[in-house]
Amino acid sequence: MSRLVRLYPPAWRDRYLDELEDLLADRPPTLRDRLDLIRGAVDAWIHPQLVRRPARQEEPAFSSRLFAGVAAVIGGGLWIAGGLAIRAIPRNPSLGYKETGAAALILVAAMLVTALAATALAGSVIVGSRRVGAAVTVMLLGAMLTAMPWPLLIVGFFAYVIATVAFGAIVAASASRVVGGLLAVAALILTSFNTEDERALITIPFGLAWIALGSIAFRRAPAVTAA
Amino acid sequence: MTQPFGELGRFAEPSLYILVSLSNGPKHGYAIMTDVEQMTGAPLGPGTLYGALARLERRGLIEALEPEDRRRPYRLTGAGATTLAAQLAHLEGFVRTGLERLGGGIK
């Protein structure tokens, strides 16, 4: 057995270590084999997505899934509450637009909570993809920017929405086609959100999509690897 | 090498050897390695072997079976057999063309 197998990433070793050690026991490595192992270890670090999760690996901790599910449900509820609250605010005749105030803060909170839910989902229910990591990072940064003044607010909002479309697509491809698709479509529709008219209510399908996504986290199923 | 082997980079040729090795039944890593060495005359390094196995498995061209002790056999999938047949047909055409041209040049 060669100590060089320790150069491989932990996930790779979880999957292939037993059989590789067995192979090296049958055929002690030559110098050329050792160099090949080093090269293979570098490749395994560069391409970690190649490794599938071993079947024996435990499903994600229930606490992680619980946090992800609860956050998604609360975040979805905040989206619905924020949209309804903004819709109920009368237009200020002297200003010519609504003073959304606290209702807008509900939507900022909704973005932050759902971004946290996505982060938790990415670490527990959907794992192993760089794309999902990038999507939740952009989602979180976008949500934080919406707490800033104009025009950062708008930049943050669209960053959040675009990242949510990407996240929904990843969920659709790896965990639930229906829920992921619903989230991606609802996020696309959210781009036409407007506080001044009925379009304030398009936060409702978006909020419902997050609540549906939360239900995935409560399922007793192993983590899935995003493509 | 054409798709899907072209995207495998340096693992393209070892991947083809592995698919050919598995075409007559499941084998574990060591058996694949010795079979490939017998077929090609060149040894397949352990790092290259498992780099190629991971890629083939990822693409659904082979699948891992239940381990026997610590040895895990692999077998060709339907998609793997189709891909291998297409690849061999492509190579056959390439070889035939090369031989025809070589024969023409000698005349």
XYZ file of C-alpha atoms in Angstrom:
334
model
C 0.000 0.000 0.000
C 1.283 3.456 -0.803
C 1.054 6.434 1.513
C 0.467 8.455 -1.619
C -3.230 7.576 -1.487
C -3.420 10.012 1.420
C -2.783 12.791 -1.075
C -6.263 12.248 -2.507
C -9.194 14.385 -1.249
C -11.239 12.892 1.626
C -14.364 12.442 -0.538
C -12.293 10.596 -3.139
C -10.784 8.348 -0.461
C -14.254 7.610 0.932
C -15.273 6.322 -2.455
C -12.182 4.614 -3.854
C -9.647 4.064 -1.054
C -10.586 0.454 -0.232
C -10.354 -0.800 -3.765
C -7.239 1.221 -4.588
C -5.467 -0.073 -1.497
C -6.489 -3.576 -2.457
C -5.135 -3.048 -5.958
C -1.839 -1.708 -4.589
C -1.608 -4.698 -2.257
C -1.921 -7.005 -5.291
C 0.520 -4.981 -7.318
C 3.063 -2.995 -5.293
C 3.533 0.368 -6.988
C 6.600 1.039 -9.101
C 8.185 4.481 -9.262
C 6.097 5.124 -12.365
C 2.943 4.077 -10.495
C 3.832 6.413 -7.647
C 4.203 9.338 -10.029
C 0.896 8.333 -11.607
C -0.764 8.338 -8.184
C 0.528 11.850 -7.480
C -0.796 12.994 -10.827
C -4.105 11.276 -10.113
C -4.335 12.969 -6.695
C -3.809 16.397 -8.281
C -6.539 15.575 -10.795
C -8.897 14.460 -7.997
C -8.420 17.792 -6.200
C -8.964 19.740 -9.420
C -12.072 17.751 -10.364
C -13.789 16.947 -7.025
C -17.188 16.777 -8.758
C -16.161 13.470 -10.264
C -16.638 11.682 -6.971
C -20.095 10.371 -6.254
C -21.191 10.132 -2.652
C -20.679 6.590 -1.405
C -23.869 4.666 -0.755
C -22.913 4.021 2.847
C -22.556 7.689 3.663
C -25.026 8.865 6.240
C -27.823 11.156 5.288
C -27.388 14.790 6.299
C -27.914 15.624 9.950
C -31.563 16.201 10.757
C -30.668 19.471 12.519
C -29.264 20.885 9.253
C -32.289 19.800 7.289
C -34.597 21.122 10.015
C -32.898 24.539 9.929
C -33.045 24.639 6.128
C -36.706 23.617 6.082
C -37.818 26.012 8.815
C -35.872 28.907 7.269
C -37.385 28.219 3.830
C -40.900 28.111 5.267
C -40.402 31.284 7.336
C -38.741 33.046 4.401
C -41.588 32.037 2.105
C -44.093 33.296 4.658
C -42.258 36.620 4.876
C -42.390 36.998 1.086
C -46.158 36.477 1.150
C -46.672 38.781 4.156
C -44.452 41.485 2.638
C -46.292 41.445 -0.681
C -49.708 41.602 1.009
C -48.552 44.400 3.300
C -47.203 46.483 0.406
C -50.381 45.871 -1.589
C -52.461 47.178 1.347
C -50.504 50.444 1.693
C -52.359 53.347 0.067
C -50.537 55.584 -2.356
C -49.425 58.920 -0.872
C -51.244 61.496 -3.055
C -48.701 64.242 -2.403
C -45.740 61.993 -3.277
C -47.451 60.041 -6.060
C -46.112 56.709 -4.788
C -46.413 54.384 -1.772
C -44.285 54.781 1.310
C -43.506 51.126 1.814
C -41.356 51.627 4.952
C -41.654 48.649 7.297
C -43.352 46.487 4.655
C -40.248 46.763 2.470
C -38.159 45.671 5.438
C -40.248 42.489 5.578
C -39.149 41.727 2.021
C -35.494 42.436 2.895
C -35.859 40.014 5.808
C -37.536 37.508 3.457
C -34.552 37.683 1.095
C -32.036 37.213 3.893
C -33.927 34.311 5.477
C -34.491 32.510 2.164
C -30.830 33.049 1.217
C -29.862 31.445 4.533
C -32.295 28.610 3.819
C -30.661 28.083 0.423
C -27.243 28.064 2.072
C -28.388 25.430 4.547
C -30.038 23.407 1.772
C -26.823 23.591 -0.245
C -24.931 22.151 2.689
C -27.374 19.417 3.631
C -29.917 18.416 1.019
C -28.115 19.476 -2.152
C -24.351 19.045 -2.044
C -21.278 18.640 -4.159
C -21.715 21.266 -6.820
C -19.690 24.413 -7.338
C -22.666 25.922 -9.127
C -24.934 25.566 -6.102
C -22.219 27.180 -3.964
C -21.941 30.097 -6.369
C -25.729 30.486 -6.572
C -26.267 30.684 -2.803
C -23.296 33.032 -2.397
C -24.728 35.461 -4.956
C -28.171 35.059 -3.387
C -26.826 35.930 0.051
C -24.780 38.896 -1.184
C -27.740 40.155 -3.188
C -30.031 39.887 -0.177
C -27.555 41.880 1.926
C -27.308 44.578 -0.744
C -31.081 45.097 -0.652
C -30.607 46.556 2.827
C -28.416 49.279 1.249
C -29.602 52.544 -0.302
C -30.508 52.957 -3.958
C -29.070 51.923 -6.459
C -27.338 49.070 -4.558
C -30.806 47.969 -3.489
C -31.834 47.290 -7.091
C -28.515 45.603 -7.924
C -28.952 43.384 -4.885
C -32.551 42.551 -5.754
C -31.720 41.430 -9.282
C -28.640 39.529 -8.123
C -30.844 37.704 -5.611
C -33.511 36.955 -8.225
C -31.059 35.710 -10.877
C -29.236 33.556 -8.322
C -32.599 32.151 -7.185
C -33.452 31.205 -10.778
C -30.123 29.364 -10.980
C -30.695 27.742 -7.585
C -34.178 26.623 -8.661
C -32.717 25.078 -11.810
C -30.148 23.185 -9.732
C -32.873 21.946 -7.374
C -34.957 20.892 -10.400
C -32.049 18.932 -11.829
C -30.968 17.273 -8.616
C -33.707 17.100 -5.978
C -37.226 17.945 -7.166
C -38.109 18.889 -10.714
C -41.490 20.309 -9.691
C -40.359 22.397 -6.711
C -37.135 23.567 -8.369
C -39.009 24.494 -11.523
C -41.673 26.311 -9.516
C -38.999 28.308 -7.678
C -37.145 29.229 -10.884
C -40.336 30.307 -12.686
C -41.645 32.236 -9.667
C -38.275 34.004 -9.401
C -38.423 34.968 -13.078
C -41.929 36.366 -12.570
C -40.627 38.301 -9.564
C -38.551 40.472 -11.912
C -41.776 42.317 -12.765
C -42.487 43.050 -9.083
C -43.843 46.569 -8.536
C -44.880 48.103 -5.218
C -47.371 50.467 -6.859
C -49.942 48.046 -8.244
C -51.238 44.455 -8.211
C -47.787 43.194 -9.149
C -46.890 43.524 -5.463
C -48.804 40.245 -5.078
C -46.445 38.233 -7.276
C -44.441 37.669 -4.121
C -47.166 35.147 -3.197
C -46.246 32.385 -5.711
C -42.596 33.057 -4.932
C -43.237 32.641 -1.211
C -45.232 29.468 -1.840
C -42.325 28.082 -3.894
C -39.977 28.616 -0.951
C -42.428 26.905 1.394
C -42.600 23.955 -1.014
C -38.808 23.907 -1.127
C -38.752 23.775 2.662
C -40.785 20.576 2.493
C -37.911 18.890 0.620
C -35.632 19.420 3.575
C -38.055 17.619 5.889
C -38.114 14.522 3.719
C -36.137 11.657 5.128
C -33.882 11.260 2.097
C -30.132 11.279 1.606
C -28.350 14.286 0.215
C -28.354 14.475 -3.528
C -25.423 15.572 -5.598
C -26.065 18.381 -7.995
C -24.745 17.873 -11.440
C -10.798 10.724 -30.188
C -14.335 11.951 -30.824
C -17.055 12.812 -28.315
C -17.587 11.783 -25.583
C -13.976 10.702 -25.338
C -12.576 13.963 -26.631
C -13.651 15.790 -23.493
C -11.824 13.279 -21.301
C -8.414 14.748 -22.160
C -5.574 12.497 -21.114
C -8.120 9.982 -19.791
C -9.660 9.404 -23.238
C -7.408 6.550 -24.308
C -7.390 4.754 -20.914
C -11.191 5.111 -20.836
C -11.496 3.357 -24.175
C -9.232 0.557 -22.947
C -11.336 0.170 -19.815
C -14.582 -0.031 -21.782
C -13.063 -2.679 -24.033
C -11.837 -4.565 -20.982
C -15.323 -4.530 -19.445
C -17.026 -5.512 -22.688
C -16.709 -9.228 -21.914
C -17.920 -8.991 -18.317
C -17.489 -7.148 -14.996
C -14.003 -6.711 -13.573
C -12.443 -5.025 -10.555
C -9.592 -2.541 -10.755
C -6.693 -4.975 -10.680
C -8.295 -7.254 -13.281
C -8.910 -4.272 -15.568
C -5.319 -3.158 -15.123
C -3.834 -6.542 -16.046
C -6.312 -7.023 -18.908
C -5.433 -3.635 -20.396
C -1.738 -4.409 -20.037
C -2.238 -7.681 -21.931
C -4.249 -5.953 -24.657
C -2.014 -2.957 -25.217
C 1.350 -4.036 -23.881
C 1.504 -0.863 -21.808
C 0.733 -0.738 -18.081
C -2.098 1.449 -16.849
C -1.076 3.441 -13.767
C -3.354 3.225 -10.692
C -3.968 6.992 -10.652
C -4.906 6.986 -14.329
C -7.076 3.897 -13.895
C -9.168 5.427 -11.103
C -9.269 8.852 -12.754
C -10.730 7.183 -15.842
C -13.085 4.939 -13.819
C -14.469 7.987 -11.986
C -15.107 9.775 -15.273
C -16.739 6.784 -16.912
C -18.914 6.161 -13.869
C -19.862 9.825 -13.728
C -20.976 9.692 -17.352
C -23.018 6.530 -16.784
C -20.872 4.475 -19.149
C -19.924 2.010 -16.430
C -21.447 1.203 -13.048
C -19.975 -0.077 -9.817
C -21.338 -3.340 -8.445
C -21.483 -4.415 -4.816
C -17.972 -4.843 -3.409
C -16.541 -8.338 -3.004
C -14.404 -7.970 0.122
C -12.588 -4.748 -0.697
C -12.732 -5.241 -4.449
C -15.480 -3.447 -6.286
C -16.269 -4.814 -9.745
C -17.396 -2.509 -12.529
C -19.552 -3.359 -15.481
C -20.442 -1.752 -18.763
C -23.846 -0.046 -18.884
C -26.097 0.002 -21.933
C -24.949 3.536 -22.675
C -21.353 2.408 -22.247
C -21.806 -0.448 -24.733
C -23.411 1.904 -27.262
C -20.645 4.468 -26.852
C -17.949 1.821 -27.143
C -19.529 0.344 -30.291
C -19.720 3.808 -31.881
C -16.142 4.583 -30.923
C -14.809 1.297 -32.280
C -16.766 1.763 -35.522
C -15.228 5.217 -35.870
C -11.751 3.835 -35.272
C -12.385 0.986 -37.701
C -13.256 3.481 -40.427
C -10.188 5.523 -39.581
C -7.934 2.460 -39.743
C -9.469 1.325 -43.027
C -8.928 4.738 -44.593
C -5.352 4.843 -43.362
C -4.571 1.390 -44.713
C -6.192 2.152 -48.064
C -4.168 5.322 -48.448
C -1.006 3.588 -47.385
C -1.664 0.819 -49.919
C -2.306 3.423 -52.640
C 0.923 5.194 -51.813
C 2.927 1.998 -52.084
C 1.536 1.302 -55.555
